[in-house]
Coordinates of C-alpha atoms in Angstrom, one line a residue:
M1 CA 79.4 -84.3 -48.6
L2 CA 82.5 -84.7 -51.1
R3 CA 82.5 -82.3 -53.9
R4 CA 82.0 -84.8 -56.2
S5 CA 78.8 -86.2 -54.4
F6 CA 77.4 -82.5 -54.0
Y7 CA 77.6 -82.1 -57.4
T8 CA 76.3 -85.6 -58.5
L9 CA 73.1 -84.8 -56.3
C10 CA 72.8 -81.3 -58.2
G11 CA 72.5 -83.2 -61.4
V12 CA 70.1 -85.7 -60.1
Q13 CA 68.1 -83.0 -59.2
F14 CA 68.4 -81.5 -62.6
L15 CA 67.4 -84.4 -64.7
A16 CA 64.2 -85.1 -62.1
T17 CA 63.0 -81.5 -62.8
F18 CA 63.6 -81.6 -66.1
S19 CA 61.7 -84.9 -66.9
L20 CA 59.0 -83.3 -65.4
M21 CA 59.0 -79.7 -66.9
L22 CA 59.8 -80.6 -70.5
L23 CA 56.4 -81.7 -71.7
I24 CA 54.3 -78.9 -69.5
P25 CA 53.9 -76.4 -72.6
V26 CA 53.4 -79.2 -75.3
M27 CA 51.3 -81.9 -73.1
P28 CA 48.2 -81.8 -74.8
L29 CA 49.9 -81.9 -78.6
Y30 CA 52.2 -84.8 -77.3
L31 CA 48.8 -86.6 -76.0
Q32 CA 47.0 -86.0 -79.2
T33 CA 49.9 -88.1 -81.2
L34 CA 49.6 -90.8 -78.5
N35 CA 45.8 -91.2 -79.4
Q36 CA 46.7 -91.1 -83.1
G37 CA 46.0 -87.6 -84.0
Q38 CA 42.5 -87.9 -82.6
P39 CA 41.4 -84.8 -80.1
L40 CA 41.0 -85.6 -76.6
S41 CA 39.4 -84.0 -74.1
G42 CA 40.9 -81.2 -71.7
L43 CA 40.5 -83.6 -68.6
W44 CA 43.3 -85.5 -70.2
P45 CA 46.4 -83.0 -70.4
A46 CA 45.1 -81.7 -67.0
A47 CA 45.3 -85.5 -65.4
A48 CA 48.6 -85.9 -67.0
I49 CA 50.1 -82.6 -65.4
A50 CA 48.8 -83.4 -62.2
A51 CA 49.3 -86.9 -61.9
P52 CA 52.9 -86.7 -60.8
A53 CA 51.7 -84.5 -58.0
I54 CA 49.3 -87.2 -57.0
G55 CA 51.9 -89.8 -56.9
A56 CA 54.1 -87.4 -54.9
L57 CA 51.2 -86.7 -52.2
L58 CA 50.7 -90.6 -51.7
S59 CA 54.3 -91.3 -51.3
A60 CA 55.9 -88.7 -49.4
A61 CA 55.6 -89.7 -46.1
L62 CA 56.4 -93.2 -46.5
I63 CA 59.6 -92.0 -48.6
G64 CA 59.9 -89.4 -45.7
K65 CA 59.9 -92.4 -42.9
G66 CA 62.0 -94.2 -45.4
C67 CA 65.1 -91.8 -45.0
D68 CA 65.1 -91.8 -41.5
T69 CA 65.0 -95.5 -41.2
L70 CA 66.7 -96.9 -44.3
G71 CA 69.4 -94.1 -44.7
G72 CA 69.8 -91.3 -47.3
K73 CA 71.7 -93.2 -50.0
R74 CA 69.6 -96.4 -49.9
M75 CA 66.3 -94.4 -50.4
L76 CA 68.3 -92.4 -53.3
L77 CA 68.9 -95.5 -55.2
I78 CA 65.3 -96.8 -54.6
T79 CA 63.6 -93.7 -55.5
Q80 CA 65.7 -93.4 -58.5
S81 CA 65.7 -96.7 -59.7
T82 CA 61.9 -96.2 -59.8
F83 CA 62.0 -92.9 -61.5
V84 CA 64.5 -94.3 -64.2
L85 CA 61.7 -97.1 -64.9
A86 CA 58.8 -94.5 -65.0
L87 CA 61.1 -92.5 -67.1
F88 CA 61.2 -95.5 -69.7
S89 CA 57.3 -96.4 -69.4
M90 CA 56.9 -92.6 -70.5
A91 CA 58.9 -93.2 -73.3
L92 CA 57.9 -96.1 -74.5
A93 CA 54.0 -95.6 -73.9
S94 CA 52.1 -96.3 -77.0
N95 CA 48.8 -95.0 -75.8
V96 CA 47.2 -91.9 -73.2
Y97 CA 46.5 -94.6 -70.3
A98 CA 50.0 -96.5 -70.3
F99 CA 51.3 -92.6 -70.5
L100 CA 49.5 -91.4 -67.8
A101 CA 50.3 -94.8 -65.5
A102 CA 53.9 -93.6 -66.2
R103 CA 53.6 -90.2 -65.1
L104 CA 51.8 -91.1 -61.8
L105 CA 54.6 -93.4 -61.0
L106 CA 57.1 -90.8 -61.9
G107 CA 55.7 -88.5 -59.1
F108 CA 55.6 -91.8 -57.0
A109 CA 59.1 -92.1 -57.0
G110 CA 59.7 -89.4 -55.0
I111 CA 63.6 -88.8 -55.7
S112 CA 63.1 -84.6 -55.2
L113 CA 62.1 -85.5 -51.5
V114 CA 65.0 -87.9 -50.7
L115 CA 67.4 -85.7 -52.8
T116 CA 66.0 -82.7 -50.3
V117 CA 66.8 -84.7 -47.2
L118 CA 70.4 -85.1 -48.4
F119 CA 70.8 -81.9 -49.4
S120 CA 69.9 -81.0 -45.8
H121 CA 72.6 -82.5 -44.4
A122 CA 75.4 -80.1 -44.2
S123 CA 78.8 -81.3 -45.2
Y124 CA 80.3 -80.0 -48.5
R125 CA 78.9 -76.8 -47.7
S126 CA 76.4 -75.2 -44.8
E127 CA 72.6 -76.5 -44.8
A128 CA 71.2 -73.4 -46.2
V129 CA 73.9 -73.0 -49.2
Q130 CA 73.4 -76.8 -50.1
L131 CA 69.7 -76.3 -50.1
A132 CA 70.1 -73.0 -52.5
S133 CA 72.2 -75.0 -54.9
Q134 CA 69.1 -77.6 -55.3
Q135 CA 66.9 -74.7 -55.6
R136 CA 69.3 -73.4 -58.6
A137 CA 69.3 -76.7 -60.3
I138 CA 65.4 -76.9 -60.3
A139 CA 64.8 -73.3 -61.5
L140 CA 67.3 -74.1 -64.4
A141 CA 65.9 -77.2 -65.4
C142 CA 62.5 -75.4 -65.2
L143 CA 63.8 -72.8 -67.9
L144 CA 65.2 -75.4 -70.0
G145 CA 62.9 -78.2 -69.9
P146 CA 59.9 -76.4 -71.2
L147 CA 62.2 -75.0 -74.1
C148 CA 63.8 -78.5 -75.1
G149 CA 60.3 -80.0 -75.1
G150 CA 58.7 -77.7 -77.5
F151 CA 61.7 -78.1 -79.8
A152 CA 62.0 -81.5 -79.7
L153 CA 58.2 -81.9 -80.5
D154 CA 58.4 -79.6 -83.5
Q155 CA 61.7 -80.9 -84.7
I156 CA 62.9 -84.4 -83.8
G157 CA 59.7 -86.1 -81.9
M158 CA 58.9 -86.0 -78.1
Q159 CA 60.3 -90.0 -77.9
P160 CA 63.7 -89.7 -78.5
L161 CA 64.2 -87.0 -76.1
L162 CA 62.4 -89.3 -73.4
L163 CA 64.5 -91.7 -74.3
A164 CA 67.8 -90.0 -73.9
T165 CA 66.3 -88.5 -70.2
A166 CA 65.6 -92.1 -69.4
I167 CA 69.1 -93.1 -70.4
G168 CA 70.9 -90.3 -68.5
G169 CA 68.7 -91.2 -65.9
C170 CA 70.6 -94.6 -65.9
G171 CA 74.1 -92.7 -65.8
M172 CA 73.1 -90.8 -63.1
L173 CA 71.9 -93.6 -60.8
V174 CA 75.5 -95.6 -61.9
A175 CA 77.1 -92.5 -60.6
C176 CA 75.2 -92.3 -57.5
V177 CA 76.1 -96.1 -56.6
W178 CA 79.9 -94.9 -56.9
L179 CA 80.1 -91.2 -55.9
I180 CA 77.8 -91.5 -53.1
P181 CA 79.0 -92.2 -49.8
K182 CA 77.3 -95.3 -48.3
P183 CA 75.9 -94.0 -44.9
N184 CA 73.6 -91.0 -44.5
L185 CA 76.1 -88.1 -46.0
A186 CA 76.2 -86.5 -42.7
Q187 CA 74.4 -86.1 -39.6
P188 CA 73.4 -82.4 -38.7
T189 CA 75.5 -80.8 -36.2
A190 CA 74.5 -78.3 -33.6
N191 CA 76.6 -75.1 -35.4
N192 CA 74.2 -76.0 -38.7
S193 CA 70.9 -76.4 -36.6
P194 CA 69.2 -74.2 -33.6
H195 CA 67.2 -77.3 -32.6
T196 CA 68.9 -80.4 -31.7
D197 CA 67.1 -83.8 -30.5
S198 CA 66.8 -82.6 -27.2
T199 CA 64.7 -79.6 -28.1
A200 CA 63.0 -80.9 -31.0
T201 CA 61.6 -84.2 -29.9
S202 CA 58.1 -83.7 -31.1
L203 CA 57.5 -83.9 -34.9
W204 CA 54.2 -82.1 -34.7
S205 CA 53.9 -78.5 -33.2
W206 CA 52.1 -75.2 -33.8
S207 CA 55.1 -73.3 -35.3
M208 CA 55.6 -76.4 -37.8
G209 CA 52.0 -76.8 -38.7
C210 CA 52.0 -72.8 -39.8
W211 CA 55.2 -73.3 -41.7
L212 CA 53.5 -76.2 -43.5
A213 CA 50.8 -74.1 -44.2
A214 CA 52.6 -71.4 -45.4
G215 CA 54.4 -73.7 -47.7
S216 CA 50.9 -75.1 -49.4
A217 CA 50.0 -71.5 -49.7
V218 CA 53.1 -70.9 -51.5
Q219 CA 53.3 -73.6 -53.8
A220 CA 49.5 -72.9 -54.5
G221 CA 50.0 -69.3 -55.6
A222 CA 53.3 -70.6 -57.6
F223 CA 50.8 -72.9 -59.6
A224 CA 48.0 -70.5 -59.3
L225 CA 50.2 -67.9 -61.1
V226 CA 50.9 -70.5 -64.1
I227 CA 47.3 -70.0 -65.4
A228 CA 46.8 -66.8 -64.1
F229 CA 49.2 -65.1 -65.9
A230 CA 48.5 -66.6 -68.9
L231 CA 44.6 -65.6 -68.7
Y232 CA 45.5 -62.2 -67.7
C233 CA 48.1 -61.6 -70.4
Q234 CA 45.5 -63.2 -73.3
Q235 CA 43.0 -60.1 -71.8
V236 CA 45.7 -57.3 -72.2
W237 CA 47.0 -58.3 -75.3
Q238 CA 44.1 -60.0 -76.9
H239 CA 45.0 -58.1 -80.4
S240 CA 48.8 -59.1 -80.4
S241 CA 49.7 -61.7 -82.6
Y242 CA 52.8 -63.1 -80.5
V243 CA 50.8 -63.3 -76.9
A244 CA 52.0 -67.1 -76.8
T245 CA 55.7 -66.5 -77.1
T246 CA 55.7 -63.1 -74.7
I247 CA 53.8 -65.4 -72.0
G248 CA 56.3 -68.1 -72.3
A249 CA 59.2 -65.7 -72.6
L250 CA 57.8 -63.9 -69.5
H251 CA 58.0 -67.1 -67.3
A252 CA 61.2 -67.9 -68.6
T253 CA 62.5 -64.4 -67.2
A254 CA 60.8 -65.3 -63.8
W255 CA 62.5 -68.4 -63.5
F256 CA 65.9 -67.1 -64.9
A257 CA 65.7 -64.7 -61.7
T258 CA 65.0 -67.7 -59.8
F259 CA 68.2 -69.4 -60.6
I260 CA 70.4 -66.5 -60.4
C261 CA 69.2 -65.2 -57.0
A262 CA 68.9 -68.8 -55.1
G263 CA 72.5 -68.6 -54.1
F264 CA 71.9 -65.2 -52.3
W265 CA 68.9 -66.2 -50.3
G266 CA 71.0 -69.5 -49.5
R267 CA 73.8 -67.1 -48.2
R268 CA 71.5 -64.7 -46.2
N269 CA 69.8 -67.9 -44.6
E270 CA 73.0 -68.9 -43.1
S271 CA 72.7 -66.2 -40.6
G272 CA 69.2 -67.0 -39.6
N273 CA 66.1 -65.0 -39.6
L274 CA 64.4 -67.6 -41.5
T275 CA 61.1 -65.9 -40.7
R276 CA 62.0 -62.7 -42.0
H277 CA 63.5 -63.7 -45.2
Y278 CA 60.3 -66.1 -46.1
A279 CA 57.9 -63.0 -45.1
L280 CA 59.9 -60.4 -47.0
A281 CA 60.0 -62.9 -50.2
C282 CA 56.2 -63.8 -49.9
L283 CA 55.1 -60.2 -49.8
G284 CA 57.7 -59.6 -52.5
C285 CA 56.2 -61.7 -54.6
A286 CA 52.7 -60.6 -54.0
L287 CA 53.9 -56.6 -54.4
A288 CA 55.3 -57.3 -57.9
L289 CA 52.1 -59.1 -59.2
M290 CA 50.0 -56.2 -57.8
A291 CA 52.0 -54.2 -59.9
L292 CA 51.5 -55.6 -63.0
P293 CA 47.7 -54.0 -63.3
F294 CA 49.6 -50.7 -63.7
S295 CA 52.1 -51.8 -66.3
N296 CA 51.1 -51.6 -69.8
Q297 CA 54.4 -52.3 -71.6
V298 CA 56.2 -56.0 -72.0
W299 CA 59.5 -54.5 -70.5
L300 CA 57.7 -53.6 -67.0
F301 CA 55.8 -56.8 -67.2
A302 CA 59.7 -58.5 -67.6
L303 CA 61.0 -56.1 -64.8
L304 CA 57.9 -57.3 -62.4
R305 CA 58.4 -61.2 -63.3
L306 CA 62.0 -60.9 -62.4
L307 CA 61.3 -59.3 -59.1
Q308 CA 58.8 -61.9 -58.4
G309 CA 61.1 -64.8 -59.7
A310 CA 63.9 -63.2 -57.4
C311 CA 61.7 -63.5 -54.6
F312 CA 60.7 -66.9 -54.7
A313 CA 64.0 -68.1 -55.0
A314 CA 64.0 -68.0 -51.5
L315 CA 60.7 -69.7 -50.8
P316 CA 61.2 -73.4 -51.3
Q317 CA 64.6 -73.4 -50.0
T318 CA 63.9 -71.9 -46.9
L319 CA 60.9 -73.6 -45.9
F320 CA 63.4 -77.0 -46.1
L321 CA 65.6 -75.2 -44.0
K322 CA 63.1 -74.5 -41.6
M323 CA 61.9 -78.0 -41.5
T324 CA 65.2 -79.4 -40.5
Q325 CA 65.4 -76.8 -37.8
L326 CA 62.0 -77.7 -36.1
S327 CA 62.8 -81.7 -36.4
S328 CA 65.3 -83.8 -34.5
S329 CA 67.8 -85.3 -36.9
T330 CA 65.8 -88.8 -36.4
Q331 CA 62.7 -87.3 -37.8
R332 CA 64.2 -85.3 -40.6
G333 CA 62.8 -87.1 -43.7
A334 CA 59.6 -87.3 -42.1
A335 CA 59.4 -83.8 -41.6
I336 CA 60.8 -82.9 -45.1
G337 CA 58.2 -85.5 -46.5
L338 CA 55.2 -83.5 -44.6
A339 CA 56.7 -80.4 -46.1
R340 CA 56.6 -81.9 -49.8
S341 CA 52.9 -82.9 -49.0
S342 CA 51.6 -79.7 -48.2
Q343 CA 53.6 -78.3 -51.3
V344 CA 51.5 -80.7 -53.1
V345 CA 48.3 -79.8 -51.7
G346 CA 48.9 -76.3 -52.7
Q347 CA 49.7 -77.4 -56.0
L348 CA 46.4 -79.1 -56.3
L349 CA 44.2 -75.9 -54.4
G350 CA 46.1 -72.9 -56.2
P351 CA 44.8 -73.6 -60.1
L352 CA 41.2 -74.4 -58.9
S353 CA 41.0 -71.1 -56.9
V354 CA 42.0 -69.3 -60.0
A355 CA 39.5 -71.2 -62.2
L356 CA 36.5 -70.0 -59.5
V357 CA 37.4 -66.7 -59.6
Y358 CA 37.7 -66.7 -63.4
D359 CA 34.8 -68.0 -63.8
Q360 CA 32.7 -65.5 -61.6
F361 CA 34.7 -62.4 -61.9
G362 CA 36.7 -62.5 -65.3
A363 CA 40.4 -62.3 -66.2
E364 CA 41.1 -58.9 -64.5
A365 CA 40.5 -60.7 -61.4
V366 CA 42.7 -63.6 -61.5
L367 CA 45.6 -62.3 -60.3
W368 CA 44.0 -61.7 -56.9
P369 CA 43.9 -65.0 -55.5
V370 CA 47.7 -65.7 -56.5
I371 CA 48.2 -62.5 -54.2
L372 CA 46.3 -63.4 -51.6
W373 CA 48.0 -66.9 -51.4
F374 CA 51.4 -65.2 -50.8
I375 CA 50.2 -62.5 -48.6
A376 CA 48.6 -65.7 -46.4
A377 CA 52.0 -67.5 -46.3
A378 CA 53.8 -64.2 -44.9
V379 CA 50.8 -64.2 -42.2
L380 CA 51.2 -68.0 -41.3
V381 CA 54.8 -67.5 -40.7
L382 CA 54.8 -64.2 -39.0
G383 CA 52.0 -64.5 -36.6
P384 CA 53.3 -67.4 -34.4
H385 CA 56.6 -65.6 -34.5
S386 CA 55.1 -62.5 -33.1
F387 CA 52.8 -64.3 -31.0
N388 CA 55.8 -66.5 -29.4
S389 CA 58.1 -63.3 -29.0
T390 CA 55.2 -61.6 -27.3
Y391 CA 54.4 -64.5 -25.4
F392 CA 58.0 -65.2 -24.0
K393 CA 58.4 -61.4 -23.1
A394 CA 55.5 -61.2 -21.0
I395 CA 56.6 -64.3 -18.9
S396 CA 60.2 -62.9 -18.7
K397 CA 58.7 -60.3 -16.6

């Protein structure tokens, strides 16, 4: 991958995530403006937030297979065109129904899946470092998107920002036409992946199933944390006048740590030991959250969110790198599509688990389902690894 192609893909990934995140903190307010200021049921903001995930779940398998059969650049241009169409539809939507349909199309475009396939083909840098760079672009967008969205709604209105994002998407589409090489960016080599076509002829395996389940658990924990952390902090600081500001700042702190540490984990993954890195990162997230009830000052909360964000930086990129190692070069898109689908399933399950615990046990207990999701992910990747090691040692004797 040429340097300019690599940074073009990083820019596309930033814009794709930014467009998803800029409305997250102000979704109820923006939907109310689309409804001529009339109040809406809480189901509408929830549906608008979940719509991209549902669209991604519906299209992931199809787009993944398309990457294997049609090639990386062709699928990038198809999904990016759909993505730009969705952005313009969001910007020009005049009612809640049209906006919800545009959000569904935004997820259905599946552009992040195609980008992950392209980043996983090592050419400009190693697979591990390229996937780490993708993670940094995502983290930066998650950090800046909500900040820009909140500012825009208060100062200039959301529609100009959405239109600017759509126009930026058009610019990135033109850049991809000219700067991304015509064939797939590269085929994986034996040096970059311990699994070649001869050792990974079947897409389905016990190990892949466990990693997919772990990816789902991590995503469940991440999305459950968004809700659980807000509920928990409201309970702890219920007499404070700046609860919302503090929660937003602490979320930004975690994403800042993810942005800073993504490269570190990418370099670590170059040496192998993906199972160990993934499990340690999962347990690090769990331990950071377990320590929150013992912290009574904001700076301690910030320190623990920094630790949690630093550990989370390892998780998505390691999952996708493992998918490339467990699949053949002709099935790489399908494998990454499965990983994306598993993440979306977790994205839907995580908030539900927090809601159930909150209804039964109150805000004091909402962190526990998040902690258990991360612990479950560590167990899922460590269990098969330990079993295989023990089994092969036994039969070698």
